Coordinates of C-alpha atoms in Angstrom, one line a residue:
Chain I
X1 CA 117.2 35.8 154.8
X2 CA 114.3 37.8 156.3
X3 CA 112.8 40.9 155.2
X4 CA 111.1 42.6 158.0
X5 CA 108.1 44.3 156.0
X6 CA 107.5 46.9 158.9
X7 CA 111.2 47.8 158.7
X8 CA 110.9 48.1 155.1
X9 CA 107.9 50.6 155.2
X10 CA 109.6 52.5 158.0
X11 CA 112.9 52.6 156.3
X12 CA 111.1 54.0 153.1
X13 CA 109.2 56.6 155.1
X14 CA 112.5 57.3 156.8
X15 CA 113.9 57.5 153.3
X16 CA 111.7 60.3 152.2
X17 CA 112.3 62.0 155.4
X18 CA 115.4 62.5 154.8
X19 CA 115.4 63.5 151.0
X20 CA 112.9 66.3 152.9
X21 CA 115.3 66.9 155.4
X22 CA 118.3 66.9 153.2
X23 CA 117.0 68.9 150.7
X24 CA 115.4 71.8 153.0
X25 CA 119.3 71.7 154.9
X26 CA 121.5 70.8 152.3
X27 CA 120.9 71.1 148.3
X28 CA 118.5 74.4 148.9
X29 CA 120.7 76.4 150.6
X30 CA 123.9 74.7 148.8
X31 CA 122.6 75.7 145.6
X32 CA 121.6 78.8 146.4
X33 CA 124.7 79.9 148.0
X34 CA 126.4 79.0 144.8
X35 CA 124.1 80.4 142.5
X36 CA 124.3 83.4 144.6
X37 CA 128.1 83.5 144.5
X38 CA 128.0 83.0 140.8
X39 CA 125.6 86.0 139.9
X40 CA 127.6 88.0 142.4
X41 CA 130.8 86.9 140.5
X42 CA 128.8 87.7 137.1
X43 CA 127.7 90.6 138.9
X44 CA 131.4 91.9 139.6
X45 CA 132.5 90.5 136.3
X46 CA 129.9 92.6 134.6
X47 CA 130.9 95.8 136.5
X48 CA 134.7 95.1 136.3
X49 CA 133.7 94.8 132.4
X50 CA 131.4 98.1 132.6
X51 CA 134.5 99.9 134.3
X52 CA 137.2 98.7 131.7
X53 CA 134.4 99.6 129.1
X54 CA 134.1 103.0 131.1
X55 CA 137.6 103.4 131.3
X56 CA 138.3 102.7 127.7
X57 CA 135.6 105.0 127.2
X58 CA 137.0 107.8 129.3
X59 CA 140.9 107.3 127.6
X60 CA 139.1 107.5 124.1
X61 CA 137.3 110.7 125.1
X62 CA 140.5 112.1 127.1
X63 CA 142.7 111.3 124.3
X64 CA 140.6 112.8 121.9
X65 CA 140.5 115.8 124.6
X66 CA 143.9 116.1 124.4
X67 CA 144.2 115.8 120.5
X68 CA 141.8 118.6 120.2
X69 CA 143.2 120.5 122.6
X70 CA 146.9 120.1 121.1
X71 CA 144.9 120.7 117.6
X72 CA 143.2 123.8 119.1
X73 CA 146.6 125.0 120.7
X74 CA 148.5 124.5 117.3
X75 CA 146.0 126.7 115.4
X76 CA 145.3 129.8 118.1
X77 CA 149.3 130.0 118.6
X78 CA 149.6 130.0 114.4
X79 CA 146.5 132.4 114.8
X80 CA 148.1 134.4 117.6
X81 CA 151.7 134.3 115.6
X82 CA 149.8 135.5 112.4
X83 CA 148.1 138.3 114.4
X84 CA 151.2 139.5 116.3
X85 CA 152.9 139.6 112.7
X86 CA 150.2 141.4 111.2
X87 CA 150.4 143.5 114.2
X88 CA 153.7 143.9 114.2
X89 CA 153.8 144.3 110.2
X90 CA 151.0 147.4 110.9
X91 CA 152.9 149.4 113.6
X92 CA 156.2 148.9 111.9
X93 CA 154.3 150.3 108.8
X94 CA 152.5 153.0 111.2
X95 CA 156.2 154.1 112.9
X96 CA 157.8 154.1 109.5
X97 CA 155.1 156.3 108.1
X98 CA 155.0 158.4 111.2
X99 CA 159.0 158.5 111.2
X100 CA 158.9 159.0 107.6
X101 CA 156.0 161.8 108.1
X102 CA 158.2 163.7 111.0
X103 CA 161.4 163.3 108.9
X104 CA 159.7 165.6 106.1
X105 CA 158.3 167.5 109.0
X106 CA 161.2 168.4 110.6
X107 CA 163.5 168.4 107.3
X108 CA 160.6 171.1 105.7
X109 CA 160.8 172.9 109.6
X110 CA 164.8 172.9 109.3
X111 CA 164.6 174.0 105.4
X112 CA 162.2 176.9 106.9
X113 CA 164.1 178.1 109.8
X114 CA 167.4 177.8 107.8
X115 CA 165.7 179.5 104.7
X116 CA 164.6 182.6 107.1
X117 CA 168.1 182.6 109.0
X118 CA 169.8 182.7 105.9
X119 CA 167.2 185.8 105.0
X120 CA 167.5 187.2 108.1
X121 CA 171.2 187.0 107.6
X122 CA 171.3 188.4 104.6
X123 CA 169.2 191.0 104.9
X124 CA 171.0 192.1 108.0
X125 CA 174.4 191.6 106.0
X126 CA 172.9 193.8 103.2
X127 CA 172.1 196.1 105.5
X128 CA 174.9 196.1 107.4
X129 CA 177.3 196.4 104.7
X130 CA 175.4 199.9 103.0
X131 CA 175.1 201.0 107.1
X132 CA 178.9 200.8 106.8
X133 CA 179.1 202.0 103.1
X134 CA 176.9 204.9 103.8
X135 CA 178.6 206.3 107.3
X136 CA 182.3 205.6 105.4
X137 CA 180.8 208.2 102.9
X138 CA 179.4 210.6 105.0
X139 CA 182.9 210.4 107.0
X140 CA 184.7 211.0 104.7
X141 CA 182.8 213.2 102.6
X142 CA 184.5 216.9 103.1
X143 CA 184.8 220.2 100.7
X144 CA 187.1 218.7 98.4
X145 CA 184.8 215.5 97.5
X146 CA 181.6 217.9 97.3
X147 CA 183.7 220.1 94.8
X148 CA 184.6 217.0 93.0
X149 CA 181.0 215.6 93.0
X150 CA 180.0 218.9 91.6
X151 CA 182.1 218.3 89.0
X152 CA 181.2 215.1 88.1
X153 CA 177.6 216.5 88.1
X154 CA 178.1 219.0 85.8
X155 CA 179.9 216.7 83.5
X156 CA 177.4 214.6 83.6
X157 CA 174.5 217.2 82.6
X158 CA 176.9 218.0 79.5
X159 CA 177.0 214.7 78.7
X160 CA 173.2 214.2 78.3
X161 CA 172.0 213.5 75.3
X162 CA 169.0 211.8 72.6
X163 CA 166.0 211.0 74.3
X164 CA 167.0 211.7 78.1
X165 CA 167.7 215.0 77.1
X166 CA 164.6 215.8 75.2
X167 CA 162.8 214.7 78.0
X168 CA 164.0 216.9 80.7
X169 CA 163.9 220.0 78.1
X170 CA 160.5 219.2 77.5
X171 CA 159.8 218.9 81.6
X172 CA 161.7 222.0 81.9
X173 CA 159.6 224.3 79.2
X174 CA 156.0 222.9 80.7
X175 CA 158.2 223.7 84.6
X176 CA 156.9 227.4 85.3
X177 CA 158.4 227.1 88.9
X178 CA 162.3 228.0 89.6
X179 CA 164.6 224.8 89.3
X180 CA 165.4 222.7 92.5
X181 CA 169.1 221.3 92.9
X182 CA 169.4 219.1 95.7
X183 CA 172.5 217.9 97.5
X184 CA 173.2 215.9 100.7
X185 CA 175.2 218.8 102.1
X186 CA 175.3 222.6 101.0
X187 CA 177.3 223.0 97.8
X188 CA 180.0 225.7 97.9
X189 CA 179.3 229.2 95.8
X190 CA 181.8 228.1 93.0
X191 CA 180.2 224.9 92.5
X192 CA 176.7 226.4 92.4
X193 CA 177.6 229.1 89.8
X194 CA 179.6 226.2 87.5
X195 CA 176.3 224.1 88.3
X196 CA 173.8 227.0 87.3
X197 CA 176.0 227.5 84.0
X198 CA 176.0 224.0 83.3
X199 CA 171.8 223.7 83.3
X200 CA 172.1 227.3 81.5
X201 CA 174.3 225.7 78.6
X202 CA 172.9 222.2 78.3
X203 CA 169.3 223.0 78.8
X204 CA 169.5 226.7 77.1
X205 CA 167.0 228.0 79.7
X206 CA 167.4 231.4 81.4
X207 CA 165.2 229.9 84.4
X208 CA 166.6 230.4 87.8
X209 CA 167.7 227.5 90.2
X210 CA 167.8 226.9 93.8
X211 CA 169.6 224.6 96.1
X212 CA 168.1 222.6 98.7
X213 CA 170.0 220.4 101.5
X214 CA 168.6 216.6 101.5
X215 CA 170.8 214.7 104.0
X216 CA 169.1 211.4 102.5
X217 CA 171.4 211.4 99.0
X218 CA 174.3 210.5 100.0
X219 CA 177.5 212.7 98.9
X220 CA 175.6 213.2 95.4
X221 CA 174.0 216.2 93.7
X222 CA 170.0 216.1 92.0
X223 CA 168.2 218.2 89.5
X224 CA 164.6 217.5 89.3
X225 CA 162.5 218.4 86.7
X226 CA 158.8 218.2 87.1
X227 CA 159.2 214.2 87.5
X228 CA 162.4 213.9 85.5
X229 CA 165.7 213.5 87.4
X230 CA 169.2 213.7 86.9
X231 CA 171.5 212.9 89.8
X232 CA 174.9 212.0 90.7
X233 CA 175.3 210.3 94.2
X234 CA 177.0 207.6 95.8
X235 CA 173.5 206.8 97.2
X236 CA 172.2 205.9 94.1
X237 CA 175.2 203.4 93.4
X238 CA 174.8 202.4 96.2
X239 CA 170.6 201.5 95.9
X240 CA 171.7 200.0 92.4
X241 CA 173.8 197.7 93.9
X242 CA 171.8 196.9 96.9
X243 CA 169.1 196.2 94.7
X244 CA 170.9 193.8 92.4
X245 CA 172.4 191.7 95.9
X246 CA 168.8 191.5 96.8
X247 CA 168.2 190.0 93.4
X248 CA 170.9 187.7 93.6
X249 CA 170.2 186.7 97.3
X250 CA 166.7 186.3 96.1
X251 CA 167.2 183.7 93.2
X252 CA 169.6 182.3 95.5
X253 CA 167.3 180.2 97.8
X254 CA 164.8 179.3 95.0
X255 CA 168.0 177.5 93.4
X256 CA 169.3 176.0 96.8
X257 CA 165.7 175.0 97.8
X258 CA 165.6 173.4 94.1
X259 CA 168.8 171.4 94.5
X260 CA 167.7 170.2 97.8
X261 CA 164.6 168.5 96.8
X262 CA 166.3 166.6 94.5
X263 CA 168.0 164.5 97.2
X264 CA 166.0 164.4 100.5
X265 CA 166.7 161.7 102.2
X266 CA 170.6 162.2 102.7
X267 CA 170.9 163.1 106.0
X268 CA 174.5 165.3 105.2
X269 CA 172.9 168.0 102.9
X270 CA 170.3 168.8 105.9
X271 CA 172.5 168.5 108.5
X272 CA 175.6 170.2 106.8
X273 CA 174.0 173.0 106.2
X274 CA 172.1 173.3 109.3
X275 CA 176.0 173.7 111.5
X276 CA 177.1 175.7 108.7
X277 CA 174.3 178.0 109.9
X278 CA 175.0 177.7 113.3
X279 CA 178.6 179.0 113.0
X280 CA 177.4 182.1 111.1
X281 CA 174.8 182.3 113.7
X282 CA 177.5 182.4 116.2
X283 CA 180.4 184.3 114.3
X284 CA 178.3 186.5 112.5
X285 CA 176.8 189.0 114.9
X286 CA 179.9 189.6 116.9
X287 CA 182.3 191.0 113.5
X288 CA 179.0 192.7 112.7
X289 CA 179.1 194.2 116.0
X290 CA 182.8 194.8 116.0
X291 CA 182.5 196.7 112.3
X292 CA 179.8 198.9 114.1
Chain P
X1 CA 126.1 36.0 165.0
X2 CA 123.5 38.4 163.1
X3 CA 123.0 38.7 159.4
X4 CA 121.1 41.9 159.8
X5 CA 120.8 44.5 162.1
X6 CA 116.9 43.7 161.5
X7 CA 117.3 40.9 164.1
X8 CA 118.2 43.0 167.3
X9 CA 114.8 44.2 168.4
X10 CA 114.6 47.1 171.0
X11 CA 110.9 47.0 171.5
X12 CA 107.8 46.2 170.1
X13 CA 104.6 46.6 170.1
X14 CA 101.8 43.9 167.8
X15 CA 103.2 45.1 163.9
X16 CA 105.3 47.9 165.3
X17 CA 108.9 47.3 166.1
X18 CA 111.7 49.3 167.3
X19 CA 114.9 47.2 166.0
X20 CA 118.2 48.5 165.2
X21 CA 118.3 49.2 161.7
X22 CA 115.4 52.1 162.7
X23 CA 117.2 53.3 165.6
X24 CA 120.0 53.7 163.6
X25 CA 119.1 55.0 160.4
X26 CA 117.3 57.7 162.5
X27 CA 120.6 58.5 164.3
X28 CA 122.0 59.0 160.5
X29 CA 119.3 60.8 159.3
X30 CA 119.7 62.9 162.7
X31 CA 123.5 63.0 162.1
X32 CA 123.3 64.2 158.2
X33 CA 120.6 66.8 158.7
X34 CA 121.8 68.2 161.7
X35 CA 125.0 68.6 160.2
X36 CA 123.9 70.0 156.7
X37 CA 121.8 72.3 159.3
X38 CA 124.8 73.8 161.1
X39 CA 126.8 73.9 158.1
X40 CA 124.0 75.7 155.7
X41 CA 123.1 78.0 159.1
X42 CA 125.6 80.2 158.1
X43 CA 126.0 79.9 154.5
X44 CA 128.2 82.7 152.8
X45 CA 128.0 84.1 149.2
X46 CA 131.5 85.4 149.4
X47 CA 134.1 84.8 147.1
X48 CA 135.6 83.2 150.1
X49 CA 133.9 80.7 152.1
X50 CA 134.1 78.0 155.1
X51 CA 135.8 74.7 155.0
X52 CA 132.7 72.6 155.9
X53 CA 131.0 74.7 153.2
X54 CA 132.8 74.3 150.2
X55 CA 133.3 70.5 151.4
X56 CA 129.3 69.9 151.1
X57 CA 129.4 72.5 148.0
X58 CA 131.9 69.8 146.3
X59 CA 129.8 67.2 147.5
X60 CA 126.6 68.4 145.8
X61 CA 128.0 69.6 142.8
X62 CA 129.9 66.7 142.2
X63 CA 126.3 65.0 142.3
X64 CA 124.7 67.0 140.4
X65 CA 127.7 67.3 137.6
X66 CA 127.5 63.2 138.1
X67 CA 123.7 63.1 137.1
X68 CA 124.4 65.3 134.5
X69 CA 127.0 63.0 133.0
X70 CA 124.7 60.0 132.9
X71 CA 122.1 61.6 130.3
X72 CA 119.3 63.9 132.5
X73 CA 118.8 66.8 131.3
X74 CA 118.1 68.9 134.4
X75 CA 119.8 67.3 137.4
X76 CA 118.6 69.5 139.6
X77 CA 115.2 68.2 139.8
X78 CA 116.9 64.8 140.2
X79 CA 119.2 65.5 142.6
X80 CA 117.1 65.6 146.4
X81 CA 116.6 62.0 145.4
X82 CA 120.0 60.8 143.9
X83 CA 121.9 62.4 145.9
X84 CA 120.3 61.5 149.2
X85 CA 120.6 58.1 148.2
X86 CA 124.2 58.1 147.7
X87 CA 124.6 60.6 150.9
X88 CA 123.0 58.1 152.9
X89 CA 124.1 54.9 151.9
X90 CA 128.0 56.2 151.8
X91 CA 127.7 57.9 155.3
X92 CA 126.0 54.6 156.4
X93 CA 129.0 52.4 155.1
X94 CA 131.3 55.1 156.1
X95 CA 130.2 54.4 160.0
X96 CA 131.3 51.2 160.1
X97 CA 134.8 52.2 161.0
X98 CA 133.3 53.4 164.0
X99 CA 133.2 50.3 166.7
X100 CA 129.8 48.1 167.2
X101 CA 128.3 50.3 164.4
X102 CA 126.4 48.3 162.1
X103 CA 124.8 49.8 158.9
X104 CA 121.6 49.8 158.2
X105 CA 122.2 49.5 154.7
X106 CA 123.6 45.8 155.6
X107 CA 119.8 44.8 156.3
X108 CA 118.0 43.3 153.6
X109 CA 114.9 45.3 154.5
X110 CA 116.9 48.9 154.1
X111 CA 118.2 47.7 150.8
X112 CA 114.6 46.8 149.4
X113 CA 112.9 49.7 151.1
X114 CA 115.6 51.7 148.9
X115 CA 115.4 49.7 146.0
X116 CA 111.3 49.7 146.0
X117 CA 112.1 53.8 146.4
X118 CA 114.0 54.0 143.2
X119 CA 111.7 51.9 141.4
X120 CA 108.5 54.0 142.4
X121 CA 110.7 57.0 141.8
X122 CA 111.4 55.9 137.9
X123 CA 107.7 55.2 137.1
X124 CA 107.3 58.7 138.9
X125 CA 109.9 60.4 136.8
X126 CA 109.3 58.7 133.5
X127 CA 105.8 59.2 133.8
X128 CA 106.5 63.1 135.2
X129 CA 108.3 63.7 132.5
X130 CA 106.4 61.9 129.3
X131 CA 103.7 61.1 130.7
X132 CA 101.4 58.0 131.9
X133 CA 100.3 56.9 128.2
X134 CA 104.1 57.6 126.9
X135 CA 105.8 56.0 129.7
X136 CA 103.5 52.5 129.5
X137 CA 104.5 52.4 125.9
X138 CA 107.9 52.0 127.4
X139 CA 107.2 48.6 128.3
X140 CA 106.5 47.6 124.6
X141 CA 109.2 48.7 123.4
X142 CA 110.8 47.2 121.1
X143 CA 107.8 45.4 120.2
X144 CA 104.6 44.4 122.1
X145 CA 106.1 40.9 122.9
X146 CA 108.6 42.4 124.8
X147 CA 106.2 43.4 127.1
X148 CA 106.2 40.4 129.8
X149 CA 110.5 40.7 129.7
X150 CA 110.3 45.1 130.3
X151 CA 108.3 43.9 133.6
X152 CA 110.2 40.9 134.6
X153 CA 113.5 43.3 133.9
X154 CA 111.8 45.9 136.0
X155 CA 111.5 43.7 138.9
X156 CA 114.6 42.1 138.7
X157 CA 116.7 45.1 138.5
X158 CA 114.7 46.3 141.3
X159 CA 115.4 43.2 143.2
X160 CA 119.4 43.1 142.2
X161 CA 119.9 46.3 143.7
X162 CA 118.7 45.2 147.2
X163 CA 120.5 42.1 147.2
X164 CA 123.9 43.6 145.7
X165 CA 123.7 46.3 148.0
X166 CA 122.6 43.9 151.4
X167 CA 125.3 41.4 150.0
X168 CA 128.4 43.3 149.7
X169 CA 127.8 45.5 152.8
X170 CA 126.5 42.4 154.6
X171 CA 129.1 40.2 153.5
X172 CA 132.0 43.2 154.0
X173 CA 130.7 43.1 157.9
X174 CA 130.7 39.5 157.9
X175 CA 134.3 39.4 156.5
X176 CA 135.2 41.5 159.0
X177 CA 133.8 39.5 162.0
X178 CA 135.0 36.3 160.8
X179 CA 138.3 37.3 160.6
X180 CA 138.6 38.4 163.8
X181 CA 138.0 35.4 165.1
X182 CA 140.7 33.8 162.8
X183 CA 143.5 36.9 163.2
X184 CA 142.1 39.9 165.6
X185 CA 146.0 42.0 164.9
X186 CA 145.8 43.6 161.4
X187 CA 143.6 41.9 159.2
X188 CA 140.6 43.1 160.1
X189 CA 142.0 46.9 160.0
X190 CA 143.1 46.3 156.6
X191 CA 139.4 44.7 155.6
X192 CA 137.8 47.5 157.4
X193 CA 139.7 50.0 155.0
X194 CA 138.8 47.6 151.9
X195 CA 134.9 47.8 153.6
X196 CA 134.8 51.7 153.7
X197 CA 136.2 51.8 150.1
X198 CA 133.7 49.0 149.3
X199 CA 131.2 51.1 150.7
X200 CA 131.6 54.3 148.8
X201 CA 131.9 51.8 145.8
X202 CA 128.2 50.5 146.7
X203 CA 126.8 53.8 147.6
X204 CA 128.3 54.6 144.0
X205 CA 127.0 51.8 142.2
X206 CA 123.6 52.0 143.6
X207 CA 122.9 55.9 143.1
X208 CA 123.9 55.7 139.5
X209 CA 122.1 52.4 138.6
X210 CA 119.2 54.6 139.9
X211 CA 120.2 57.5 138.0
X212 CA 120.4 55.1 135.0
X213 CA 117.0 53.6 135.7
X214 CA 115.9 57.3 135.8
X215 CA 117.6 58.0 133.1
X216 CA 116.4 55.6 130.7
X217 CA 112.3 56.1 131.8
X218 CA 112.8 60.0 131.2
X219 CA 115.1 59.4 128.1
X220 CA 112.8 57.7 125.3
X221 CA 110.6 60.5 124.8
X222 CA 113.1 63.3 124.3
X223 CA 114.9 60.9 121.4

């Protein structure tokens, strides 16, 4: 069995050559690739893992986003809500005060205008009635009634008596001038001369009178006396009575205002009244008018 | 008939001599790196890669997971060696299913060039790795009087690999051309198949016992 020592040597050298050869052509770039592919693969890996990380991330962060948000929604919407009722709470306070303020406003204005149209009526009423009192009496006022009124003059100088009489005697001695009878028209001869007797007898003066004309009394008769007065005319009934319906119709609104205050806020007692005005406003003038 | 390829003699010239088992270990060793050449040329670090690529890649890692298994630590710095010695002893038994090919690794002379490589390569390693003082200790181990017995056993392992290698590949070849003298239809298909499996055995056999030998230089010092 022979070994050939020359092949031996060259099979050793090619030996080596070949563990050169094969390791610069096939376990360098063999590993290589594969530790290339691995890193790249840990690489990738390692991103895939930093993107799932990311992504986790980025849910968290969104999720908290949208908690926060929801959170922040919630609480400007109960913030908003709260406001708007406030709000709403103010300007339903404001209107009410405002419709409460314009209410009184307009009830005072109503209670005002009313109040001087019920004036205004009555005055003109008042007025209207002695207008029509006043021309019945001059109408009818002829010789007959000034004879009677005469009469009921002098009967009424006989009558005086006590302190009203003291006083006009007293007027009358301190009167140096001539005594002045006045009468709405002129008094017939027979009435002057039962007149002039009368003041003669009642007063005991010899003093002479004279008769005036005064279209202002009304069918009545006056003696003056140095400020005292005694007088008969329907005139003065007349101003008596006119003057106690302007006292009446004066208390009367203090009481109606008074009983109105007590209950505002019922909308029939300022509204009632208010058409009842109307339809005197309306029906009024015209049977005014018509009496004229 | 020849018993080794050693015998055919192409030229020569005083010492020098061209025979067979040269011309055609060189047409391996042209053969393997040419090939590792074209297929590395292009090497991909894709996710996907060529056929021929991860063919070699399974080839070389399945070395390098081999030497792992056997006890070295780092493989890599084992593997150009290893692995070259089971590369080329497993492509040169492989060949012989090719016609008129005869394997180098059937000469006595390749088999002892390769087994005097792995024994220079374990003093290398050991002494590489531990270092000259560390790795002579090696040899009186257990005790000094083992001494004479380490270096006989060095030599004789040294010396079984060359001959188990030369015989079974020589006597595989041998089988073969026997038998086709006795029955050229069949039986010498069949023993070719037993030879290529025989072969990959060897190359198997060889490139561990190596790895072994490696193995056990580089080992005492780390225990």
């Amino acid at each position: 069995m022979p070994i050939d020592w020359f092949t031996v040597v060259a099979q050793i050298i090619n030996f080596l050559i070949l563990v050169w050869l094969l390791k610069r052509f096939l376990y360098k770039p063999i590993l290589k690739a594969i530790d290339d592919r691995e890193k790249r693969i840990a690489a990738e890996l390692a991103q895939a893992e930093a993107k799932s990380a990311e992504a986790l991330r980025e849910r968290d962060n969104f999720r908290k986003k949208n908690e926060d948000f929801d959170q922040q929604r919630v609480a400007l919407f109960k913030q908003v809500t709260d406001a708007a009722n406030v709000e709403r709470q103010r300007l339903l306070d404001e209107a009410r005060k405002e419709a409460d303020t314009l209410r009184a406003k307009r009830r005072s204005a109503l209670q005002n205008e009313r109040q001087q149209l019920s004036d205004q009526i009555k005055r003109w009423t008042q007025k209207e009635v002695f207008e029509i009192a006043r021309k019945l009496l001059v109408d009818l006022a002829d010789t007959n009634l000034e004879e009677r009124i005469g009469a009921v003059f002098v009967e009424r100088l006989r009558a005086l008596s006590g302190t009203e009489k003291e006083q006009l005697m007293v007027a009358l001695k301190s009167q140096t001038d001539s005594l002045c009878v006045r009468s709405a028209f002129e008094l017939p001869q027979s009435v002057q001369n039962e007149v002039e007797t009368a003041i003669k007898e009642v007063f005991a003066t010899e003093g002479c009178s004279h008769f005036e004309i005064a279209p202002e009394i009304v069918s009545g008769i006056e003696l003056s006396v140095n400020g005292q007065k005694v007088a008969w005319s329907i005139a003065d009934y007349l101003g008596t009575l006119e003057k106690n319906v302007s006292e009446t119709l004066d208390s009367t609104p203090a009481a109606n205002a008074n009983s109105q205050t007590v209950a505002p806020s019922e909308p029939a007692s300022t509204t009632q009244p208010y058409l009842q005005r109307d339809e005197q406003l309306e029906l009024t003038p015209p049977a005014a008018k018509g009496v004229r | 008939m020849r018993i080794s390829p050693d015998q055919l003699v192409f030229w020569r010239y005083g010492f020098f001599e061209l025979n067979l088992t040269i011309v055609t270990t060189w047409a391996l060793m042209l053969v393997m790196s040419a090939g590792a050449f074209l297929i590395t040329r292009h090497l991909k670090a894709e996710r996907t890669v060529t056929r021929w690529q991860s063919f070699l890649e399974i080839i070389v890692t399945m070395i390098q997971q081999q030497i792992g298994e056997v006890g070295l630590k780092h493989p890599g710095r084992y593997l150009s060696f290893i692995g070259t010695l089971f590369l080329f002893i497993a492509v040169s038994n492989l060949c012989t299913i090719l016609p008129g090919y005869e394997p180098p690794s059937g000469s006595l002379s390749t088999t002892s060039a390769l087994a005097i490589t792995v024994f220079f390569a374990v003093s290398f390693f050991g002494i590489k790795e531990q270092g000259l003082g560390n790795y002579l200790k090696t040899y009186l181990e257990p005790t000094f009087i083992m001494l004479p017995f380490n270096i006989i056993s060095e030599f004789s392992r040294t010396f079984a690999l060359a001959i188990r290698l030369f015989g079974n590949i020589m006597s595989g070849t041998m089988i073969v051309g026997i038998l086709l003298m006795i029955a050229p239809l069949i039986f010498p298909v069949l023993m070719d198949l037993l030879g290529l499996l025989t072969g990959i055995v060897q190359a198997y056999i060889f490139s561990i016992l190596a790895t072994v030998y490696i193995a056990a230089a580089t080992r005492i010092q780390e225990d």
